[in-house]
Amino acid sequence: MLRSSGPMPAVAFAGEVCQPPDVIASVQFKHFKALRATSLRMEPFNLLIGPNGSGKTSLVQAFLRLRTLAARAPANGQSAAPPPPAVETPAPRRPNGVPEIIFRFPPPFADIEVHLGGHSEHRLDLLQVRHPPGGDAEARWEQLRTKLSGIRAYLFDHYAMAGPVAPADSGELASNGRNIAAVIAAMQAQPTPAFARLQAEFCRALPEFTGVVPRPAEAGGLELALRLKDGGELVAAENISQGALYTLAMLTLSFSPRPPTVLCLEEADRGVHPRLLREVRDALYRLSYPTSYGETREAVQIVATTHSPFLLDLFREHPEEIVIASKQGRSATFARLSDRPDAAEILAEGSLGDLWFSGILGGVPEE
Amino acid sequence: MKVALLSESPADEAALRVLVEAVLSETIVLVQPGLRARGWPNVAQVLPAILRHLHFNTDAAGLVVVVDADDSVVHTAEHEAPGYFHPQCRLCQLRGIFRKTQKRFPPLHGRDRVLRAVGLAVPAIEAWYLCGQDVQVTELAWAEGQALGLAPYTRRELKWRVYGTDRPNLGFEIQRAVESVRRHRGDLRRLETDFPQGFGRMAHDLRDWRQTAPRE
Ligand SMILES: [Zn+2]
């Protein structure tokens, strides 16, 4: 056998159906913070790795700004604020160029473009929608606008999650997860099996628990408790580990009957034991690839960031889902691992996490 | 018998346990906490430390290690020649690490050394799960593909055939893994025929244990 390294080409395989991104097809940055001139093609699932200050959070901020300004935009799809200054393409690398972010969308919205702009990179307050004239395009922009209103970003806070919450605060999970007890109680009250599935999945991942129990707290509020396998006692959320609470929060999103349309999750690995990161990945995949999980709802587009080589390891089969954010001086760029000409050879060499740490993938701090 | 399993995921481990018990014809007790590696080459890196730990700190009778071959060299009958060692074959490499690491271990806990069983899933453990269901998936088919430079299937495709997706949920992966190997519990001949090196050699190692392992 004479094979050395590198994968073999394989005969065609018809089993896999490529799923297009559901909400956002691409985003292009000009002079937005460190993102001076870079663009990113979006997949249904996107895992961003890179050093601090490489634009991962700026990407999430851009999405949130898109949601806010799109909600304010008039129905005819013109600018969302006082007439925008003509958006010129500024000379590249001008330190204080006019910021602009351009969003493009998958079919049936492929002929619609949204431009965010502003007078300073710290304040994007102009939105311009470009689409062909006519009622059809306007109707589709309305449809798209509804989707964009479902963009959410999460950064969980276990202290907030442990506190009591009003039972009525159960509409959707708050960005720090603080109302998780009410959201889970509302799922439990529904006739659907969502709560039972959430509980089963959580207890399989963390077998020291046998139940998820929202229970009455002071002043008519609700708080979260977990039932211990040993002895059946209830443990209050304030005594539950950060990792267990974050895993529960991700599963709550994962089994939610009405999840966001685009979900941004910062530090997806935070507080979670490396051996439990597979559960994190699966909870997110359940959202972005619902049919793979027997779910019938629409796919949720996901942007997750991580600093964990162990989480990265779990994406070896899907380099197209990995985005490497790199910083050169004050400027940052995005690149997909699968777009590297040597991606296949790299993936054959060893664990992705180790390769990232080594520096050959980029996405490491400057020294 | 107390046994340690070293593989890449809880699903692999669940399937291995069924297979090891089937070969040994007895129920095994697993070393706790369970061992885990992060794929190749991490398995080879952590194996010496694992062997030392098992030898000195536990009463484990044996260690079963199974790795995916991916696109690496497939172990063949020629590699079994006395003194032969293929530097690119993961099975040969793992056996080498066992030999080298355990050479100077003193007898301890009633055994000379932790017994060895090494398997190589060609190209991934899902190929074993498909044994008997998909006649195209065999070690020979893969090796012939390597010789021609055209793989008959990919790891991703094997996952699709087993799970209906290449992004299975861990719970479902474990369920499918265990269901698949349980079909062979009563008769391992098909697995040994279709995967004579990767699975067959591991089964051979395990059968040798019955002669040497201390009885409880
Ligand atoms: Zn060999």
mmCIF file of C-alpha atoms in Angstrom, chain A:
data_model
loop_
_atom_site.group_PDB
_atom_site.id
_atom_site.type_symbol
_atom_site.label_atom_id
_atom_site.label_comp_id
_atom_site.label_asym_id
_atom_site.label_seq_id
_atom_site.Cartn_x
_atom_site.Cartn_y
_atom_site.Cartn_z
ATOM 1 C CA MET A 1 0.000 0.000 0.000
ATOM 2 C CA LEU A 2 1.644 3.209 -1.115
ATOM 3 C CA ARG A 3 -0.655 5.782 0.303
ATOM 4 C CA SER A 4 0.888 8.487 2.390
ATOM 5 C CA SER A 5 -1.127 11.286 3.936
ATOM 6 C CA GLY A 6 -4.138 13.146 2.594
ATOM 7 C CA PRO A 7 -7.571 11.786 1.913
ATOM 8 C CA MET A 8 -8.424 9.699 -1.107
ATOM 9 C CA PRO A 9 -10.836 11.026 -3.660
ATOM 10 C CA ALA A 10 -14.059 9.089 -3.313
ATOM 11 C CA VAL A 11 -16.779 7.903 -5.639
ATOM 12 C CA ALA A 12 -19.807 10.207 -5.761
ATOM 13 C CA PHE A 13 -22.259 9.922 -2.934
ATOM 14 C CA ALA A 14 -25.854 10.906 -3.462
ATOM 15 C CA GLY A 15 -27.163 10.558 0.092
ATOM 16 C CA GLU A 16 -26.450 14.039 1.277
ATOM 17 C CA VAL A 17 -28.720 16.950 0.534
ATOM 18 C CA CYS A 18 -27.047 20.330 0.842
ATOM 19 C CA GLN A 19 -29.071 22.651 3.009
ATOM 20 C CA PRO A 20 -28.865 26.298 1.986
ATOM 21 C CA PRO A 21 -28.582 28.913 4.726
ATOM 22 C CA ASP A 22 -32.043 29.854 5.893
ATOM 23 C CA VAL A 23 -31.857 33.587 6.545
ATOM 24 C CA ILE A 24 -28.565 35.267 5.636
ATOM 25 C CA ALA A 25 -26.474 34.232 2.632
ATOM 26 C CA SER A 26 -23.514 36.553 3.110
ATOM 27 C CA VAL A 27 -22.291 39.620 4.893
ATOM 28 C CA GLN A 28 -19.715 42.082 3.653
ATOM 29 C CA PHE A 29 -17.924 44.568 5.886
ATOM 30 C CA LYS A 30 -16.322 47.872 4.967
ATOM 31 C CA HIS A 31 -14.676 49.930 7.712
ATOM 32 C CA PHE A 32 -16.725 48.440 10.536
ATOM 33 C CA LYS A 33 -14.464 48.348 13.597
ATOM 34 C CA ALA A 34 -11.642 45.879 12.909
ATOM 35 C CA LEU A 35 -13.540 44.497 9.904
ATOM 36 C CA ARG A 36 -12.034 46.984 7.421
ATOM 37 C CA ALA A 37 -12.619 44.960 4.257
ATOM 38 C CA THR A 38 -13.797 41.378 4.564
ATOM 39 C CA SER A 39 -16.822 39.286 3.753
ATOM 40 C CA LEU A 40 -18.286 36.034 4.902
ATOM 41 C CA ARG A 41 -20.482 33.527 3.104
ATOM 42 C CA MET A 42 -22.896 32.184 5.667
ATOM 43 C CA GLU A 43 -23.705 28.495 6.184
ATOM 44 C CA PRO A 44 -26.614 27.112 8.190
ATOM 45 C CA PHE A 45 -24.111 26.597 11.020
ATOM 46 C CA ASN A 46 -21.032 28.779 11.552
ATOM 47 C CA LEU A 47 -18.392 28.261 14.240
ATOM 48 C CA LEU A 48 -16.064 31.238 14.619
ATOM 49 C CA ILE A 49 -12.600 30.844 16.076
ATOM 50 C CA GLY A 50 -9.983 33.534 16.442
ATOM 51 C CA PRO A 51 -8.147 35.711 18.925
ATOM 52 C CA ASN A 52 -9.756 38.447 20.975
ATOM 53 C CA GLY A 53 -10.443 41.535 18.871
ATOM 54 C CA SER A 54 -10.638 39.620 15.588
ATOM 55 C CA GLY A 55 -14.198 40.690 14.840
ATOM 56 C CA LYS A 56 -16.223 37.741 16.161
ATOM 57 C CA THR A 57 -18.315 39.931 18.424
ATOM 58 C CA SER A 58 -18.538 42.622 15.720
ATOM 59 C CA LEU A 59 -20.208 40.059 13.458
ATOM 60 C CA VAL A 60 -22.787 39.351 16.154
ATOM 61 C CA GLN A 61 -23.293 43.105 16.693
ATOM 62 C CA ALA A 62 -23.851 43.569 12.965
ATOM 63 C CA PHE A 63 -26.603 40.939 13.022
ATOM 64 C CA LEU A 64 -28.290 42.578 15.998
ATOM 65 C CA ARG A 65 -28.083 45.961 14.299
ATOM 66 C CA LEU A 66 -29.666 44.431 11.204
ATOM 67 C CA ARG A 67 -32.558 43.189 13.326
ATOM 68 C CA THR A 68 -33.087 46.538 15.040
ATOM 69 C CA LEU A 69 -32.887 48.681 11.919
ATOM 70 C CA ALA A 70 -34.924 46.294 9.780
ATOM 71 C CA ALA A 71 -37.714 46.478 12.348
ATOM 72 C CA ARG A 72 -37.699 50.276 12.019
ATOM 73 C CA ALA A 73 -37.471 50.316 8.240
ATOM 74 C CA PRO A 74 -40.555 51.541 6.402
ATOM 75 C CA ALA A 75 -42.489 48.931 4.517
ATOM 76 C CA ASN A 76 -41.527 50.256 1.086
ATOM 77 C CA GLY A 77 -37.996 49.219 1.724
ATOM 78 C CA GLN A 78 -36.218 52.525 1.655
ATOM 79 C CA SER A 79 -33.920 53.969 4.239
ATOM 80 C CA ALA A 80 -34.688 53.423 7.907
ATOM 81 C CA ALA A 81 -33.425 56.765 9.059
ATOM 82 C CA PRO A 82 -33.126 60.301 7.726
ATOM 83 C CA PRO A 83 -31.843 60.206 4.139
ATOM 84 C CA PRO A 84 -28.512 58.451 4.210
ATOM 85 C CA PRO A 85 -25.485 60.128 2.799
ATOM 86 C CA ALA A 86 -24.535 58.621 -0.530
ATOM 87 C CA VAL A 87 -22.757 55.462 0.424
ATOM 88 C CA GLU A 88 -19.540 55.628 -1.479
ATOM 89 C CA THR A 89 -17.020 52.925 -1.543
ATOM 90 C CA PRO A 90 -14.230 54.449 0.471
ATOM 91 C CA ALA A 91 -10.610 53.996 -0.419
ATOM 92 C CA PRO A 92 -9.361 50.817 1.165
ATOM 93 C CA ARG A 93 -7.396 51.048 4.429
ATOM 94 C CA ARG A 94 -8.435 54.642 5.048
ATOM 95 C CA PRO A 95 -8.359 54.603 8.826
ATOM 96 C CA ASN A 96 -11.685 56.402 9.259
ATOM 97 C CA GLY A 97 -13.587 55.261 6.170
ATOM 98 C CA VAL A 98 -17.377 55.307 6.085
ATOM 99 C CA PRO A 99 -18.626 52.088 7.654
ATOM 100 C CA GLU A 100 -20.905 49.919 5.609
ATOM 101 C CA ILE A 101 -22.245 46.396 6.078
ATOM 102 C CA ILE A 102 -23.987 44.677 3.198
ATOM 103 C CA PHE A 103 -26.243 41.681 3.807
ATOM 104 C CA ARG A 104 -27.339 39.338 1.052
ATOM 105 C CA PHE A 105 -29.949 36.629 1.357
ATOM 106 C CA PRO A 106 -30.724 33.185 -0.041
ATOM 107 C CA PRO A 107 -33.635 32.525 -2.414
ATOM 108 C CA PRO A 108 -36.394 33.607 -2.537
ATOM 109 C CA PHE A 109 -34.763 36.816 -1.248
ATOM 110 C CA ALA A 110 -31.656 36.676 -3.428
ATOM 111 C CA ASP A 111 -32.523 39.939 -5.221
ATOM 112 C CA ILE A 112 -32.758 41.889 -1.971
ATOM 113 C CA GLU A 113 -29.731 43.627 -0.432
ATOM 114 C CA VAL A 114 -29.606 45.417 2.870
ATOM 115 C CA HIS A 115 -26.945 48.058 3.454
ATOM 116 C CA LEU A 116 -26.243 49.290 6.963
ATOM 117 C CA GLY A 117 -24.323 52.516 7.228
ATOM 118 C CA GLY A 118 -23.508 55.313 9.582
ATOM 119 C CA HIS A 119 -21.355 58.323 10.112
ATOM 120 C CA SER A 120 -19.080 56.562 12.552
ATOM 121 C CA GLU A 121 -18.124 52.936 12.935
ATOM 122 C CA HIS A 122 -19.489 52.987 16.475
ATOM 123 C CA ARG A 123 -22.947 54.040 15.433
ATOM 124 C CA LEU A 124 -24.623 52.311 12.517
ATOM 125 C CA ASP A 125 -28.051 53.894 12.239
ATOM 126 C CA LEU A 126 -28.843 53.882 8.551
ATOM 127 C CA LEU A 127 -30.456 51.034 6.695
ATOM 128 C CA GLN A 128 -31.059 50.927 3.006
ATOM 129 C CA VAL A 129 -32.941 48.119 1.311
ATOM 130 C CA ARG A 130 -32.276 47.508 -2.367
ATOM 131 C CA HIS A 131 -34.623 45.343 -4.360
ATOM 132 C CA PRO A 132 -36.247 45.415 -7.794
ATOM 133 C CA PRO A 133 -39.293 47.674 -8.034
ATOM 134 C CA GLY A 134 -42.765 46.215 -7.691
ATOM 135 C CA GLY A 135 -45.172 44.703 -5.250
ATOM 136 C CA ASP A 136 -43.716 41.237 -5.426
ATOM 137 C CA ALA A 137 -40.298 42.315 -4.175
ATOM 138 C CA GLU A 138 -41.892 44.521 -1.534
ATOM 139 C CA ALA A 139 -43.964 41.599 -0.279
ATOM 140 C CA ARG A 140 -40.840 39.446 -0.092
ATOM 141 C CA TRP A 141 -38.987 42.183 1.786
ATOM 142 C CA GLU A 142 -41.826 42.152 4.330
ATOM 143 C CA GLN A 143 -41.434 38.399 4.648
ATOM 144 C CA LEU A 144 -37.684 38.742 5.068
ATOM 145 C CA ARG A 145 -38.156 41.519 7.617
ATOM 146 C CA THR A 146 -40.229 39.160 9.730
ATOM 147 C CA LYS A 147 -37.419 36.610 9.605
ATOM 148 C CA LEU A 148 -34.846 39.248 10.552
ATOM 149 C CA SER A 149 -36.928 40.213 13.573
ATOM 150 C CA GLY A 150 -36.144 36.748 14.911
ATOM 151 C CA ILE A 151 -32.369 37.315 15.178
ATOM 152 C CA ARG A 152 -31.198 36.728 18.765
ATOM 153 C CA ALA A 153 -27.849 36.719 20.540
ATOM 154 C CA TYR A 154 -27.111 34.871 23.767
ATOM 155 C CA LEU A 155 -24.429 35.087 26.387
ATOM 156 C CA PHE A 156 -25.637 33.064 29.354
ATOM 157 C CA ASP A 157 -25.215 34.226 32.951
ATOM 158 C CA HIS A 158 -25.611 31.497 35.538
ATOM 159 C CA TYR A 159 -26.200 33.986 38.383
ATOM 160 C CA ALA A 160 -29.115 35.505 36.491
ATOM 161 C CA MET A 161 -30.455 32.044 35.599
ATOM 162 C CA ALA A 162 -30.523 31.014 39.256
ATOM 163 C CA GLY A 163 -32.701 33.898 40.409
ATOM 164 C CA PRO A 164 -36.518 33.828 40.697
ATOM 165 C CA VAL A 165 -38.570 35.031 37.741
ATOM 166 C CA ALA A 166 -42.206 36.012 37.177
ATOM 167 C CA PRO A 167 -44.176 33.099 35.676
ATOM 168 C CA ALA A 168 -45.523 35.412 32.963
ATOM 169 C CA ASP A 169 -41.969 36.100 31.742
ATOM 170 C CA SER A 170 -42.069 32.980 29.605
ATOM 171 C CA GLY A 171 -42.328 34.286 26.051
ATOM 172 C CA GLU A 172 -38.824 33.513 24.882
ATOM 173 C CA LEU A 173 -35.494 32.887 26.560
ATOM 174 C CA ALA A 174 -33.821 36.165 27.516
ATOM 175 C CA SER A 175 -30.379 36.874 26.099
ATOM 176 C CA ASN A 176 -28.656 35.956 29.393
ATOM 177 C CA GLY A 177 -31.049 33.082 30.140
ATOM 178 C CA ARG A 178 -32.439 34.783 33.291
ATOM 179 C CA ASN A 179 -36.063 33.643 32.721
ATOM 180 C CA ILE A 180 -35.208 29.995 32.039
ATOM 181 C CA ALA A 181 -37.412 28.752 34.905
ATOM 182 C CA ALA A 182 -40.498 30.453 33.421
ATOM 183 C CA VAL A 183 -39.701 29.335 29.863
ATOM 184 C CA ILE A 184 -39.304 25.712 30.973
ATOM 185 C CA ALA A 185 -42.464 25.884 33.121
ATOM 186 C CA ALA A 186 -44.397 27.135 30.078
ATOM 187 C CA MET A 187 -43.016 24.264 27.959
ATOM 188 C CA GLN A 188 -44.059 21.842 30.686
ATOM 189 C CA ALA A 189 -47.612 23.238 30.679
ATOM 190 C CA GLN A 190 -47.981 22.683 26.931
ATOM 191 C CA PRO A 191 -49.592 19.470 25.692
ATOM 192 C CA THR A 192 -46.616 18.901 23.342
ATOM 193 C CA PRO A 193 -43.772 16.502 24.230
ATOM 194 C CA ALA A 194 -41.161 19.320 24.075
ATOM 195 C CA PHE A 195 -40.572 19.430 27.826
ATOM 196 C CA ALA A 196 -40.332 15.645 28.152
ATOM 197 C CA ARG A 197 -37.796 15.535 25.308
ATOM 198 C CA LEU A 198 -35.778 18.394 26.770
ATOM 199 C CA GLN A 199 -35.705 16.686 30.172
ATOM 200 C CA ALA A 200 -34.768 13.301 28.703
ATOM 201 C CA GLU A 201 -31.935 14.797 26.676
ATOM 202 C CA PHE A 202 -30.615 16.805 29.636
ATOM 203 C CA CYS A 203 -30.665 13.793 31.982
ATOM 204 C CA ARG A 204 -28.941 11.616 29.379
ATOM 205 C CA ALA A 205 -26.165 14.190 28.997
ATOM 206 C CA LEU A 206 -25.831 14.736 32.756
ATOM 207 C CA PRO A 207 -26.846 11.418 34.295
ATOM 208 C CA GLU A 208 -26.403 12.679 37.866
ATOM 209 C CA PHE A 209 -29.818 14.321 37.383
ATOM 210 C CA THR A 210 -33.206 12.695 36.811
ATOM 211 C CA GLY A 211 -35.463 15.709 36.461
ATOM 212 C CA VAL A 212 -35.769 19.374 35.543
ATOM 213 C CA VAL A 213 -38.143 21.062 37.997
ATOM 214 C CA PRO A 214 -39.371 24.655 37.751
ATOM 215 C CA ARG A 215 -40.783 25.323 41.240
ATOM 216 C CA PRO A 216 -42.507 28.160 43.130
ATOM 217 C CA ALA A 217 -40.175 30.726 44.662
ATOM 218 C CA GLU A 218 -40.691 33.785 46.845
ATOM 219 C CA ALA A 219 -43.318 36.419 45.953
ATOM 220 C CA GLY A 220 -45.165 34.265 43.434
ATOM 221 C CA GLY A 221 -42.078 33.763 41.270
ATOM 222 C CA LEU A 222 -40.581 30.628 39.779
ATOM 223 C CA GLU A 223 -37.121 29.203 40.174
ATOM 224 C CA LEU A 224 -35.288 26.317 38.646
ATOM 225 C CA ALA A 225 -34.252 23.139 40.444
ATOM 226 C CA LEU A 226 -32.800 19.828 39.295
ATOM 227 C CA ARG A 227 -33.582 16.431 40.790
ATOM 228 C CA LEU A 228 -30.549 14.413 41.833
ATOM 229 C CA LYS A 229 -30.320 10.774 40.862
ATOM 230 C CA ASP A 230 -28.790 9.893 44.222
ATOM 231 C CA GLY A 231 -31.527 10.314 46.802
ATOM 232 C CA GLY A 232 -33.971 12.189 44.572
ATOM 233 C CA GLU A 233 -33.355 15.522 46.307
ATOM 234 C CA LEU A 234 -33.954 18.800 44.503
ATOM 235 C CA VAL A 235 -30.950 21.063 44.030
ATOM 236 C CA ALA A 236 -31.659 24.783 43.638
ATOM 237 C CA ALA A 237 -30.232 26.465 40.562
ATOM 238 C CA GLU A 238 -27.830 28.549 42.662
ATOM 239 C CA ASN A 239 -26.109 25.290 43.640
ATOM 240 C CA ILE A 240 -25.992 23.883 40.125
ATOM 241 C CA SER A 241 -22.790 24.140 38.116
ATOM 242 C CA GLN A 242 -22.385 26.748 35.426
ATOM 243 C CA GLY A 243 -21.897 24.032 32.796
ATOM 244 C CA ALA A 244 -25.118 22.222 33.742
ATOM 245 C CA LEU A 245 -27.108 25.470 33.578
ATOM 246 C CA TYR A 246 -25.641 26.495 30.223
ATOM 247 C CA THR A 247 -26.274 23.028 28.791
ATOM 248 C CA LEU A 248 -29.869 23.265 30.007
ATOM 249 C CA ALA A 249 -30.214 26.728 28.457
ATOM 250 C CA MET A 250 -28.945 25.464 25.093
ATOM 251 C CA LEU A 251 -31.331 22.507 25.219
ATOM 252 C CA THR A 252 -34.168 24.883 26.123
ATOM 253 C CA LEU A 253 -33.465 26.807 22.927
ATOM 254 C CA SER A 254 -32.993 23.558 21.061
ATOM 255 C CA PHE A 255 -36.433 22.202 22.010
ATOM 256 C CA SER A 256 -38.218 25.544 21.976
ATOM 257 C CA PRO A 257 -41.390 25.476 19.847
ATOM 258 C CA ARG A 258 -40.533 28.967 18.532
ATOM 259 C CA PRO A 259 -36.750 29.320 18.368
ATOM 260 C CA PRO A 260 -35.001 32.381 16.903
ATOM 261 C CA THR A 261 -34.492 32.524 13.135
ATOM 262 C CA VAL A 262 -30.807 33.379 13.587
ATOM 263 C CA LEU A 263 -29.095 32.475 16.834
ATOM 264 C CA CYS A 264 -25.761 33.974 17.834
ATOM 265 C CA LEU A 265 -24.119 32.277 20.779
ATOM 266 C CA GLU A 266 -20.935 33.732 22.194
ATOM 267 C CA GLU A 267 -18.445 31.448 23.946
ATOM 268 C CA ALA A 268 -20.514 28.329 23.224
ATOM 269 C CA ASP A 269 -18.073 26.186 25.253
ATOM 270 C CA ARG A 270 -18.099 28.417 28.337
ATOM 271 C CA GLY A 271 -18.289 26.515 31.622
ATOM 272 C CA VAL A 272 -18.859 23.166 29.909
ATOM 273 C CA HIS A 273 -16.585 20.176 30.524
ATOM 274 C CA PRO A 274 -14.695 19.175 27.346
ATOM 275 C CA ARG A 275 -16.392 15.758 27.352
ATOM 276 C CA LEU A 276 -19.797 17.444 27.371
ATOM 277 C CA LEU A 277 -19.095 19.681 24.389
ATOM 278 C CA ARG A 278 -20.591 17.081 22.091
ATOM 279 C CA GLU A 279 -23.926 17.793 23.802
ATOM 280 C CA VAL A 280 -23.461 21.491 23.064
ATOM 281 C CA ARG A 281 -22.741 20.759 19.430
ATOM 282 C CA ASP A 282 -25.743 18.444 19.180
ATOM 283 C CA ALA A 283 -28.094 20.986 20.808
ATOM 284 C CA LEU A 284 -27.014 23.584 18.246
ATOM 285 C CA TYR A 285 -27.137 21.143 15.327
ATOM 286 C CA ARG A 286 -30.693 20.217 16.348
ATOM 287 C CA LEU A 287 -31.576 23.841 15.633
ATOM 288 C CA SER A 288 -29.645 24.300 12.411
ATOM 289 C CA TYR A 289 -30.263 20.855 10.862
ATOM 290 C CA PRO A 290 -33.755 20.022 12.159
ATOM 291 C CA THR A 291 -34.421 17.217 9.687
ATOM 292 C CA SER A 292 -31.320 15.346 10.904
ATOM 293 C CA TYR A 293 -32.950 15.323 14.337
ATOM 294 C CA GLY A 294 -36.451 14.383 13.244
ATOM 295 C CA GLU A 295 -37.710 17.941 13.849
ATOM 296 C CA THR A 296 -40.272 19.475 11.522
ATOM 297 C CA ARG A 297 -39.721 23.182 12.245
ATOM 298 C CA GLU A 298 -37.655 25.595 10.149
ATOM 299 C CA ALA A 299 -33.883 25.608 10.398
ATOM 300 C CA VAL A 300 -32.249 28.142 12.682
ATOM 301 C CA GLN A 301 -29.116 29.745 11.300
ATOM 302 C CA ILE A 302 -26.377 29.695 13.908
ATOM 303 C CA VAL A 303 -23.284 31.765 14.566
ATOM 304 C CA ALA A 304 -21.338 30.403 17.539
ATOM 305 C CA THR A 305 -17.968 31.565 18.804
ATOM 306 C CA THR A 306 -15.499 29.524 20.805
ATOM 307 C CA HIS A 307 -11.986 29.501 22.205
ATOM 308 C CA SER A 308 -12.077 25.754 22.832
ATOM 309 C CA PRO A 309 -9.899 23.429 20.730
ATOM 310 C CA PHE A 310 -12.017 20.576 22.089
ATOM 311 C CA LEU A 311 -15.197 22.030 20.622
ATOM 312 C CA LEU A 312 -13.394 22.685 17.362
ATOM 313 C CA ASP A 313 -12.337 19.005 17.210
ATOM 314 C CA LEU A 314 -15.993 18.057 16.828
ATOM 315 C CA PHE A 315 -16.261 19.813 13.452
ATOM 316 C CA ARG A 316 -13.601 17.837 11.642
ATOM 317 C CA GLU A 317 -16.129 16.376 9.217
ATOM 318 C CA HIS A 318 -17.508 19.836 8.425
ATOM 319 C CA PRO A 319 -14.706 22.292 7.668
ATOM 320 C CA GLU A 320 -17.225 24.389 5.748
ATOM 321 C CA GLU A 321 -18.779 25.294 9.112
ATOM 322 C CA ILE A 322 -15.548 26.699 10.549
ATOM 323 C CA VAL A 323 -14.741 30.386 10.160
ATOM 324 C CA ILE A 324 -11.273 31.562 11.106
ATOM 325 C CA ALA A 325 -11.081 35.168 12.220
ATOM 326 C CA SER A 326 -7.570 36.573 11.916
ATOM 327 C CA LYS A 327 -6.141 39.884 12.991
ATOM 328 C CA GLN A 328 -3.284 41.738 11.315
ATOM 329 C CA GLY A 329 -2.547 44.942 13.186
ATOM 330 C CA ARG A 330 -5.884 46.754 13.558
ATOM 331 C CA SER A 331 -7.553 44.915 10.737
ATOM 332 C CA ALA A 332 -9.394 41.594 10.902
ATOM 333 C CA THR A 333 -10.596 39.191 8.223
ATOM 334 C CA PHE A 334 -12.774 36.101 8.035
ATOM 335 C CA ALA A 335 -11.986 32.932 6.074
ATOM 336 C CA ARG A 336 -13.663 29.543 5.885
ATOM 337 C CA LEU A 337 -11.438 26.564 6.619
ATOM 338 C CA SER A 338 -12.946 24.681 3.665
ATOM 339 C CA ASP A 339 -11.884 27.492 1.303
ATOM 340 C CA ARG A 340 -8.199 26.806 1.948
ATOM 341 C CA PRO A 341 -6.708 24.866 -0.955
ATOM 342 C CA ASP A 342 -4.907 22.572 1.517
ATOM 343 C CA ALA A 343 -7.976 21.979 3.726
ATOM 344 C CA ALA A 344 -8.233 18.257 2.931
ATOM 345 C CA GLU A 345 -4.556 17.629 3.743
ATOM 346 C CA ILE A 346 -4.797 19.652 6.954
ATOM 347 C CA LEU A 347 -7.822 17.677 8.091
ATOM 348 C CA ALA A 348 -5.976 14.414 7.500
ATOM 349 C CA GLU A 349 -3.071 15.472 9.721
ATOM 350 C CA GLY A 350 -4.556 15.436 13.177
ATOM 351 C CA SER A 351 -6.996 16.991 15.582
ATOM 352 C CA LEU A 352 -8.312 20.355 14.421
ATOM 353 C CA GLY A 353 -7.967 21.791 17.910
ATOM 354 C CA ASP A 354 -4.261 20.954 18.012
ATOM 355 C CA LEU A 355 -3.743 22.319 14.504
ATOM 356 C CA TRP A 356 -5.488 25.570 15.441
ATOM 357 C CA PHE A 357 -3.354 25.920 18.572
ATOM 358 C CA SER A 358 -0.227 25.314 16.489
ATOM 359 C CA GLY A 359 -0.990 28.420 14.412
ATOM 360 C CA ILE A 360 -1.180 26.812 10.967
ATOM 361 C CA LEU A 361 -4.903 27.520 10.672
ATOM 362 C CA GLY A 362 -4.477 31.186 11.627
ATOM 363 C CA GLY A 363 -6.902 32.606 14.161
ATOM 364 C CA VAL A 364 -4.251 32.943 16.878
ATOM 365 C CA PRO A 365 -3.159 36.041 18.826
ATOM 366 C CA GLU A 366 -0.293 38.163 17.499
ATOM 367 C CA GLU A 367 2.848 37.917 19.621
#
